[in-house]
Coordinates of C-alpha atoms and ligand atoms in Angstrom, one line a residue:
M246 CA 8.9 4.0 -1.2
T247 CA 6.8 3.1 -4.2
K248 CA 3.4 1.6 -3.5
R249 CA 1.5 -0.5 -5.9
L250 CA -2.1 0.1 -7.1
Y251 CA -4.4 -2.4 -8.8
I252 CA -7.5 -0.9 -10.4
E253 CA -10.5 -2.6 -12.1
T254 CA -13.0 -0.6 -14.1
V255 CA -16.5 -1.6 -15.3
G256 CA -19.3 0.6 -16.7
C257 CA -19.3 3.5 -19.1
Q258 CA -16.7 5.9 -20.5
M259 CA -17.2 8.2 -17.5
N260 CA -15.8 5.4 -15.3
V261 CA -12.9 4.9 -17.6
L262 CA -12.1 8.6 -17.3
D263 CA -12.6 8.6 -13.5
S264 CA -10.1 5.7 -13.2
E265 CA -7.6 7.7 -15.3
M266 CA -8.0 10.7 -12.8
V267 CA -7.6 8.5 -9.8
V268 CA -4.5 6.8 -11.1
A269 CA -3.0 10.3 -11.9
S270 CA -3.7 11.5 -8.4
L271 CA -2.4 8.4 -6.7
R272 CA 0.8 8.5 -8.8
K273 CA 1.4 11.9 -7.3
H274 CA 1.3 10.1 -3.9
G275 CA 4.0 7.6 -4.9
Y276 CA 1.9 4.9 -6.4
E277 CA 2.7 2.8 -9.5
L278 CA 0.2 0.5 -11.4
T279 CA 0.3 -3.3 -11.2
K280 CA -1.8 -5.8 -13.1
D281 CA -1.5 -8.4 -10.3
P282 CA -3.9 -8.0 -7.3
K283 CA -1.5 -10.1 -5.2
L284 CA 1.3 -7.5 -5.6
A285 CA -0.9 -4.5 -4.9
D286 CA -0.9 -2.4 -1.7
T287 CA -4.2 -0.8 -2.7
L288 CA -6.9 -2.4 -4.8
L289 CA -9.7 -0.2 -6.2
F290 CA -12.9 -1.3 -7.9
N291 CA -14.6 1.3 -10.1
T292 CA -18.2 0.2 -10.2
C293 CA -21.4 0.6 -12.2
S294 CA -25.0 0.4 -11.0
V295 CA -26.9 0.8 -14.3
R296 CA -28.0 -2.9 -14.2
E297 CA -28.1 -5.5 -11.5
H298 CA -25.8 -7.8 -13.4
A299 CA -22.9 -5.2 -13.2
E300 CA -23.3 -5.0 -9.4
D301 CA -23.5 -8.8 -9.0
K302 CA -20.2 -9.1 -10.9
T303 CA -18.5 -6.5 -8.6
Y304 CA -19.8 -8.2 -5.4
S305 CA -18.5 -11.5 -6.7
A306 CA -15.1 -10.0 -7.6
L307 CA -15.0 -8.5 -4.0
G308 CA -15.9 -12.0 -2.7
H309 CA -12.7 -13.4 -4.2
L310 CA -10.6 -10.8 -2.2
K311 CA -11.7 -12.1 1.2
K312 CA -8.9 -14.7 1.3
L313 CA -6.3 -12.2 0.1
K314 CA -7.3 -9.7 2.8
T315 CA -7.4 -12.4 5.5
T316 CA -3.8 -13.4 4.7
N317 CA -2.7 -9.8 4.0
P318 CA -4.7 -7.5 6.3
E319 CA -2.5 -4.6 5.4
K320 CA -3.9 -4.5 1.9
I321 CA -6.3 -1.6 1.3
I322 CA -9.5 -2.4 -0.6
G323 CA -11.6 0.4 -2.0
V324 CA -15.0 0.5 -3.9
M325 CA -15.5 3.7 -5.9
G326 CA -18.0 4.9 -8.5
C327 CA -21.8 4.5 -8.9
M328 CA -22.3 1.4 -6.8
A329 CA -20.4 3.1 -3.9
Q330 CA -22.8 6.1 -4.1
K331 CA -25.8 3.8 -4.4
D332 CA -25.1 1.1 -1.8
Q333 CA -22.9 3.2 0.6
R334 CA -22.7 1.3 4.0
T335 CA -24.3 -1.8 2.6
I336 CA -21.0 -2.5 0.9
F337 CA -19.2 -2.7 4.3
E338 CA -22.0 -5.1 5.4
R339 CA -21.8 -7.3 2.3
A340 CA -18.0 -7.2 2.1
P341 CA -16.6 -6.4 5.6
Y342 CA -13.0 -6.5 4.4
V343 CA -13.6 -3.4 2.2
D344 CA -11.8 -0.4 3.7
I345 CA -13.0 2.5 1.6
V346 CA -16.3 3.4 -0.1
V347 CA -16.2 6.5 -2.3
G348 CA -18.8 8.0 -4.7
P349 CA -18.1 9.3 -8.2
G350 CA -18.2 12.9 -6.9
Q351 CA -15.7 12.4 -4.1
L352 CA -12.8 10.8 -6.0
Q353 CA -10.4 13.6 -5.3
Q354 CA -10.5 12.5 -1.7
I355 CA -9.0 9.0 -2.4
P356 CA -5.4 9.8 -1.5
E357 CA -6.5 11.2 1.8
L358 CA -8.9 8.3 2.5
V359 CA -6.1 5.8 1.7
A360 CA -3.8 7.7 4.1
K361 CA -6.4 7.5 6.9
I362 CA -6.7 3.8 6.5
E363 CA -2.8 3.5 6.5
A364 CA -2.9 5.5 9.7
G365 CA -5.1 2.9 11.4
S366 CA -8.7 3.9 10.6
K367 CA -11.0 0.9 10.2
C368 CA -13.1 2.2 7.4
E369 CA -13.7 5.4 5.5
M370 CA -16.7 6.5 3.4
A371 CA -17.1 9.6 1.3
V372 CA -20.3 10.0 -0.8
G373 CA -22.4 12.8 -2.3
L374 CA -25.8 14.0 -0.9
G375 CA -28.9 12.1 -2.1
R376 CA -31.3 14.0 -4.4
R377 CA -33.6 14.7 -1.5
D378 CA -31.0 15.5 1.1
G379 CA -30.5 19.2 0.7
S380 CA -31.0 22.3 -1.4
V381 CA -30.0 22.0 -5.1
D382 CA -26.9 24.0 -4.5
E383 CA -25.8 21.9 -1.5
I384 CA -26.4 18.7 -3.5
K385 CA -24.5 20.1 -6.5
R386 CA -21.6 21.1 -4.3
S387 CA -21.5 17.6 -2.9
H388 CA -20.9 16.1 -6.4
E389 CA -17.7 17.5 -7.7
T390 CA -15.3 16.5 -10.5
F391 CA -11.6 16.8 -10.1
D392 CA -10.6 17.0 -13.7
P393 CA -8.1 17.8 -15.2
L394 CA -5.6 15.5 -13.5
R395 CA -4.6 13.3 -16.4
D396 CA -2.6 10.1 -16.9
P397 CA -1.8 9.2 -20.5
T398 CA -1.0 5.6 -19.6
M399 CA -4.7 5.0 -18.7
R400 CA -6.1 6.2 -22.0
P401 CA -7.9 3.8 -24.5
T402 CA -4.8 4.5 -26.7
P403 CA -2.1 7.2 -26.6
Y404 CA -4.0 9.0 -29.4
Q405 CA -7.4 9.1 -27.9
A406 CA -8.8 10.6 -24.7
Y407 CA -12.0 11.4 -23.0
L408 CA -12.8 14.8 -21.8
R409 CA -15.7 15.4 -19.4
I410 CA -17.8 18.5 -20.2
Q411 CA -20.7 17.7 -17.9
I412 CA -21.4 15.8 -14.8
G413 CA -24.7 14.3 -13.5
C414 CA -28.1 14.1 -15.1
D415 CA -31.5 15.8 -14.5
K416 CA -33.6 13.8 -16.9
F417 CA -34.9 11.3 -14.4
C418 CA -35.9 8.5 -16.9
T419 CA -37.9 6.1 -14.7
Y420 CA -35.5 3.2 -15.2
C421 CA -32.3 5.0 -14.6
I422 CA -30.1 5.2 -11.5
V423 CA -27.7 7.8 -12.8
P424 CA -29.4 11.0 -11.6
S425 CA -29.0 9.6 -8.0
T426 CA -25.5 8.2 -8.4
R427 CA -24.0 11.1 -10.3
G428 CA -26.1 13.9 -8.9
P429 CA -27.5 17.1 -10.6
E430 CA -26.5 18.0 -14.1
Q431 CA -23.6 20.6 -14.1
G432 CA -21.7 21.9 -17.1
R433 CA -18.0 22.5 -16.6
P434 CA -16.7 26.0 -17.4
P435 CA -15.7 26.3 -21.1
Q436 CA -12.3 27.7 -20.4
Q437 CA -11.4 24.7 -18.2
I438 CA -12.6 22.4 -21.0
Y439 CA -10.5 24.3 -23.5
D440 CA -7.4 24.2 -21.3
E441 CA -7.8 20.5 -20.7
A442 CA -8.2 19.8 -24.5
Q443 CA -5.0 21.9 -25.1
L444 CA -3.2 19.8 -22.5
L445 CA -4.4 16.6 -24.2
A446 CA -3.2 17.8 -27.6
E447 CA 0.2 18.6 -26.1
Q448 CA 0.4 15.1 -24.7
G449 CA 0.0 13.8 -28.3
C450 CA -3.7 13.1 -28.3
K451 CA -5.4 13.3 -31.7
E452 CA -9.0 12.4 -31.0
I453 CA -11.0 13.8 -28.1
T454 CA -14.4 12.4 -27.1
L455 CA -16.4 14.8 -25.0
L456 CA -18.4 13.1 -22.3
G457 CA -21.7 13.9 -20.6
Q458 CA -24.7 11.8 -19.7
T459 CA -26.7 14.0 -22.0
V460 CA -23.7 15.7 -23.6
N461 CA -25.8 17.7 -26.1
S462 CA -27.8 19.3 -23.3
Y463 CA -24.5 21.0 -22.2
K464 CA -25.0 24.5 -21.1
Y465 CA -22.8 26.9 -19.2
A466 CA -24.1 30.3 -18.2
D467 CA -21.6 33.0 -17.3
G468 CA -22.9 36.5 -16.8
G469 CA -24.7 37.4 -20.0
T470 CA -23.3 34.6 -22.2
T471 CA -24.5 31.0 -22.4
T472 CA -22.1 28.4 -24.0
R473 CA -23.7 25.3 -25.6
L474 CA -22.1 22.2 -27.1
A475 CA -22.0 23.8 -30.6
D476 CA -20.1 26.8 -29.3
L477 CA -17.6 24.5 -27.5
L478 CA -17.0 22.5 -30.7
Y479 CA -16.2 25.7 -32.6
R480 CA -13.6 26.6 -29.9
L481 CA -12.0 23.2 -29.6
H482 CA -11.8 22.9 -33.4
D483 CA -9.0 25.5 -33.4
I484 CA -6.7 23.4 -31.3
E485 CA -3.6 22.3 -33.2
G486 CA -2.9 18.6 -33.1
I487 CA -6.5 17.6 -32.5
E488 CA -7.8 15.8 -35.6
R489 CA -11.1 14.4 -34.4
L490 CA -13.8 15.5 -32.0
K491 CA -16.6 13.2 -30.9
F492 CA -19.3 13.6 -28.2
V493 CA -21.4 11.0 -26.3
T494 CA -24.1 10.4 -25.1
N495 CA -26.9 12.4 -26.7
Y496 CA -30.4 13.1 -25.7
P497 CA -32.8 13.1 -28.7
K498 CA -34.7 16.3 -27.7
D499 CA -31.5 18.4 -27.6
M500 CA -30.2 17.4 -31.0
T501 CA -30.8 20.9 -32.3
Y502 CA -30.3 22.2 -35.9
D503 CA -27.5 24.5 -34.6
L504 CA -25.6 21.6 -33.2
L505 CA -26.0 19.5 -36.4
Q506 CA -24.8 22.5 -38.5
A507 CA -21.7 22.6 -36.3
V508 CA -21.2 18.9 -36.9
R509 CA -21.6 19.5 -40.7
D510 CA -19.4 22.6 -40.9
L511 CA -16.5 21.6 -38.6
S512 CA -14.2 19.2 -40.5
K513 CA -12.7 17.7 -37.3
V514 CA -16.1 16.8 -35.8
S515 CA -17.1 13.2 -36.4
P516 CA -20.5 12.7 -38.0
Y517 CA -21.1 9.9 -35.6
L518 CA -24.1 10.5 -33.3
H519 CA -25.0 8.1 -30.5
V520 CA -28.6 9.0 -29.6
P521 CA -30.4 6.4 -27.5
L522 CA -34.0 5.9 -28.5
Q523 CA -34.8 3.2 -25.8
S524 CA -38.1 2.1 -27.3
G525 CA -40.2 2.5 -30.5
S526 CA -43.5 2.7 -28.6
D527 CA -45.0 6.0 -27.4
A528 CA -46.7 4.3 -24.5
V529 CA -43.4 2.8 -23.3
L530 CA -41.5 6.1 -23.9
Q531 CA -44.1 7.7 -21.7
R532 CA -43.7 5.1 -18.9
M533 CA -40.0 5.6 -19.2
K534 CA -40.5 9.4 -19.0
R535 CA -38.2 10.0 -21.9
G536 CA -39.8 13.3 -22.8
Y537 CA -40.2 12.7 -26.5
T538 CA -42.4 10.7 -28.9
V539 CA -41.6 8.4 -31.7
Q540 CA -42.6 11.3 -34.1
D541 CA -40.1 13.6 -32.3
Y542 CA -37.3 11.0 -32.8
R543 CA -38.3 10.6 -36.5
E544 CA -38.1 14.4 -37.0
M545 CA -34.6 14.4 -35.4
M546 CA -33.5 11.6 -37.8
E547 CA -34.8 13.7 -40.6
R548 CA -32.9 16.7 -39.4
I549 CA -29.7 14.6 -39.2
R550 CA -30.3 13.1 -42.7
N551 CA -30.9 16.6 -44.2
T552 CA -28.0 18.3 -42.5
V553 CA -25.0 16.0 -41.9
P554 CA -23.5 14.2 -44.9
G555 CA -22.0 10.8 -44.1
Y556 CA -23.8 10.6 -40.8
A557 CA -24.0 7.5 -38.7
V558 CA -26.5 7.2 -35.8
S559 CA -26.3 4.5 -33.2
S560 CA -28.8 3.8 -30.4
D561 CA -29.5 2.1 -27.1
F562 CA -32.6 0.0 -26.4
I563 CA -34.2 -1.5 -23.3
V564 CA -36.4 -4.5 -23.9
G565 CA -38.9 -5.8 -21.4
F566 CA -39.5 -2.6 -19.6
C567 CA -42.5 -2.6 -17.2
G568 CA -45.7 -3.6 -18.9
E569 CA -44.1 -3.9 -22.4
T570 CA -46.5 -5.8 -24.6
E571 CA -45.6 -7.8 -27.7
E572 CA -47.2 -5.2 -29.8
E573 CA -45.1 -2.4 -28.2
F574 CA -42.0 -4.5 -28.7
Q575 CA -42.8 -5.0 -32.4
Q576 CA -43.1 -1.2 -32.7
T577 CA -39.5 -1.0 -31.6
V578 CA -38.5 -3.6 -34.1
E579 CA -40.2 -1.6 -36.9
L580 CA -38.5 1.6 -35.8
V581 CA -35.1 -0.1 -35.8
K582 CA -35.8 -1.1 -39.4
E583 CA -36.9 2.4 -40.3
C584 CA -34.0 4.3 -38.7
R585 CA -31.3 1.9 -39.9
F586 CA -28.9 2.6 -37.0
K587 CA -25.2 1.9 -37.5
N588 CA -25.4 -0.3 -34.4
S589 CA -27.5 -0.6 -31.3
F590 CA -26.8 -1.6 -27.7
I591 CA -29.7 -3.7 -26.5
F592 CA -30.3 -4.3 -22.8
K593 CA -32.9 -6.3 -20.8
Y594 CA -34.7 -4.1 -18.3
S595 CA -33.2 -4.4 -14.8
E596 CA -35.1 -2.9 -12.0
R597 CA -33.0 -0.4 -10.0
P598 CA -34.1 0.2 -6.4
G599 CA -34.6 3.9 -5.8
T600 CA -35.8 4.8 -9.3
K601 CA -39.4 5.8 -10.1
G602 CA -39.7 2.6 -12.2
A603 CA -39.0 0.4 -9.2
E604 CA -41.3 2.5 -7.0
L605 CA -44.3 2.9 -9.2
M606 CA -44.3 0.0 -11.8
K607 CA -44.0 -3.7 -11.9
D608 CA -41.1 -5.4 -13.5
D609 CA -43.6 -7.9 -15.0
V610 CA -42.0 -9.1 -18.3
P611 CA -40.7 -12.6 -17.7
V612 CA -36.9 -13.1 -18.0
D613 CA -37.3 -15.6 -21.0
V614 CA -39.5 -13.0 -22.8
K615 CA -36.9 -10.3 -22.2
Q616 CA -34.2 -12.6 -23.6
R617 CA -36.2 -13.5 -26.7
R618 CA -36.9 -9.9 -27.4
N619 CA -33.3 -9.0 -26.9
N620 CA -32.2 -11.8 -29.4
E621 CA -34.9 -10.7 -31.9
L622 CA -34.0 -7.0 -31.9
L623 CA -30.3 -7.8 -32.0
A624 CA -30.8 -10.1 -35.1
V625 CA -32.7 -7.3 -36.9
Q626 CA -30.0 -4.7 -36.0
T627 CA -27.2 -7.0 -37.0
A628 CA -28.7 -7.7 -40.4
I629 CA -29.0 -3.9 -41.0
S630 CA -25.5 -3.2 -39.8
E631 CA -24.2 -5.9 -42.2
E632 CA -26.2 -4.6 -45.2
D633 CA -25.1 -1.0 -44.6
N634 CA -21.5 -2.0 -44.1
Q635 CA -21.5 -3.8 -47.5
E636 CA -22.0 -0.4 -49.1
F637 CA -18.4 0.4 -48.0
I638 CA -16.9 -2.3 -50.2
G639 CA -14.7 -0.6 -52.8
R640 CA -14.7 2.7 -51.0
T641 CA -11.7 4.4 -49.5
V642 CA -12.1 5.5 -45.9
E643 CA -10.0 7.6 -43.5
V644 CA -8.8 5.6 -40.6
L645 CA -7.2 6.7 -37.3
V646 CA -5.1 3.7 -36.5
E647 CA -5.5 2.7 -32.9
G648 CA -3.2 -0.3 -32.6
P649 CA -2.9 -4.1 -33.1
S650 CA -6.2 -5.8 -33.9
K651 CA -7.8 -8.2 -31.5
R652 CA -6.6 -11.0 -33.7
A653 CA -3.0 -9.8 -33.7
L654 CA -3.1 -9.5 -29.9
R655 CA -4.7 -13.0 -29.5
D656 CA -2.2 -14.6 -31.8
G657 CA 0.8 -12.9 -30.0
H658 CA 1.8 -10.7 -33.0
N659 CA 1.8 -7.6 -30.9
D660 CA 5.5 -6.9 -31.1
E661 CA 5.9 -7.7 -34.8
L662 CA 6.7 -4.9 -37.3
I663 CA 4.1 -6.1 -39.9
L664 CA 0.8 -7.0 -38.3
Q665 CA -3.0 -6.7 -38.4
L666 CA -4.0 -3.2 -37.2
T667 CA -7.3 -1.7 -36.2
G668 CA -8.7 1.8 -36.3
R669 CA -11.9 3.7 -36.9
T670 CA -13.5 5.8 -39.6
P671 CA -14.8 9.3 -38.8
C672 CA -18.3 7.6 -38.6
D673 CA -16.9 5.2 -35.9
R674 CA -16.8 2.1 -38.0
I675 CA -14.1 -0.4 -37.1
V676 CA -11.6 -1.1 -39.8
V677 CA -8.9 -3.8 -39.8
F678 CA -6.0 -4.1 -42.2
D679 CA -2.5 -5.4 -42.5
G680 CA 0.0 -2.7 -41.8
N681 CA 3.2 -1.6 -40.2
R682 CA 3.6 -0.8 -36.4
R683 CA 4.9 2.6 -37.4
Q684 CA 1.4 3.5 -38.8
I685 CA -0.2 3.3 -35.3
G686 CA -1.4 6.8 -34.4
E687 CA -1.6 7.9 -38.0
T688 CA -4.7 8.7 -40.1
L689 CA -4.5 6.7 -43.3
P690 CA -6.7 6.1 -46.4
I691 CA -7.8 2.4 -46.4
T692 CA -9.7 0.8 -49.2
V693 CA -12.4 -1.6 -48.0
Y694 CA -12.6 -5.0 -49.7
D695 CA -15.0 -6.9 -47.3
A696 CA -17.4 -6.2 -44.5
T697 CA -19.3 -7.9 -41.7
A698 CA -21.9 -6.4 -39.3
F699 CA -19.2 -5.1 -37.0
T700 CA -16.0 -4.7 -39.1
L701 CA -14.7 -3.4 -42.4
F702 CA -11.7 -5.2 -43.8
G703 CA -9.4 -3.1 -45.9
N704 CA -6.0 -2.6 -47.5
A705 CA -3.7 0.3 -46.9
I706 CA -3.2 2.3 -50.1
V707 CA 0.4 1.9 -51.1
E708 CA 1.8 5.1 -52.5
A709 CA 2.8 4.8 -56.2
F710 CA 6.5 4.0 -56.3
T711 CA 8.5 7.0 -57.4
P712 CA 12.1 6.1 -58.3
Q713 CA 14.7 8.3 -56.6
V714 CA 16.8 8.4 -59.8
S715 CA 15.6 8.9 -63.3
P716 CA 14.9 5.7 -65.2
L717 CA 17.4 6.8 -67.8
Q718 CA 20.2 6.7 -65.2
I719 CA 19.3 3.2 -64.3
I720 CA 19.8 2.1 -67.9
Ligands
LIG198 N1 -32.0 -1.6 -17.1 C1 -31.5 -1.9 -18.4 N2 -30.8 -1.1 -19.1 C2 -30.7 0.2 -18.6 N3 -30.0 1.3 -19.1 C3 -30.1 2.3 -18.2 N4 -30.8 1.9 -17.1 C4 -31.1 0.6 -17.3 C5 -31.9 -0.4 -16.6 N5 -32.4 -0.1 -15.4 C6 -29.4 1.3 -20.5 C7 -30.0 2.4 -21.3 C8 -28.9 3.4 -21.4 C9 -27.7 2.5 -21.3 C10 -26.4 3.2 -20.9 O1 -28.1 1.5 -20.4 O2 -30.3 1.9 -22.6 O3 -28.9 4.2 -22.6
LIG199 FE1 -22.8 2.8 -14.8 FE2 -24.3 4.9 -15.4 FE3 -22.6 5.1 -13.4 FE4 -21.7 5.0 -15.9 S1 -23.0 6.6 -15.0 S2 -20.9 3.8 -14.2 S3 -23.3 3.6 -16.9 S4 -24.4 3.7 -13.5

């Protein structure tokens, strides 16, 4: 009998990919997806712990399920992902109607855990070892991935897919929970990655985004040979059907000249580089234990500028980190102006229990100051994005068409033949234009006629009309 699965995903691309894998594995066990929690036999929440706000939202969503579970006790509720690994049993205490808690490194066990609950178990928990709970090898073994179970229906679009090349993180930035939720950094074997990319290409995927917490630190040693990200890009470039390769998220110190040369020389590799800077103050970077200085970052920008034509760099920032003074914040503002990022994601510092930041430093920047700094930095970045996007007016860009634009979806034009479409340039800029449904999934030249900070507006180039018969015959 078919059973129904409802799944909700928050957090980063890793989580989107994890949900895809879980859906693929539950489908093998007779499950079908539903968008309605009331119709579901099993409800899964894929969670994020990077900021407190994300956790609050999940606990509140779980709170809404209490009534559903009281009236339908047979429904199975599971919490998976980073918050499951971080909070573990606390989740059962805060939401006693949850049946399953499963960390990001144990997702392959989900069908088995669901079966145990069906068989009468009251609750099931599977999590990885903590960073102090065993030898490095034991801890590594307790955080696994179960790629490459894939499910095309769970992709951002049928033409785009994520591919994990690395799990975990060993950088231990003092604000960050990820090294404890996703465990030690481990590169997947290159052959596995290649085979999975091949499978994605066979499934009709044209763009692959390689994922890792610090993707450009990717390293896999096998006997005498070490494979790095640049080597992987060279191998994946040969796969027929793949038109674009991207990789996120990058660590500034590992943005080597070798890698940038690969980005320059391989036509399928997108010149879009997401390299979070986090702060423009050396003192703050040191408190964050980021492992680089402002000067190192400047030199990296210089390397990118001198090596990769058409590059676009984007960044992440945390404002209001422990002890951040107004002067330190202003240094960030100045660096944003200097680096001219394509866009920046800006976050207010959120103290995470279990991190060095929470243990050793005081979260002493008031909430209203964090908010003001967030607004100010965002305004500076938005003005830069808008100015730089204006440069595209009159230019023709290559767009991989992803589907109907947000406006087309909102206005209910989704099923029409002629509609507003959206896609991205190789440098990851969003382009909207009026087109034909049949163009979805194609790569098209689009001429840009207008631009805002976030979007380029363009026209599809209409091929010159070539009459099928000679004009003489018409006469
Ligand atoms: N508080 C606020 N933002 C954070 N990030 C990571 N940890 C925290 C935290 N504790 C941000 C960083 C990172 C992005 C994914 O989230 O900017 O690059
Ligand atoms: Fe959130 Fe980080 Fe976990 Fe992704 S890896 S889900 S951003 S805590």
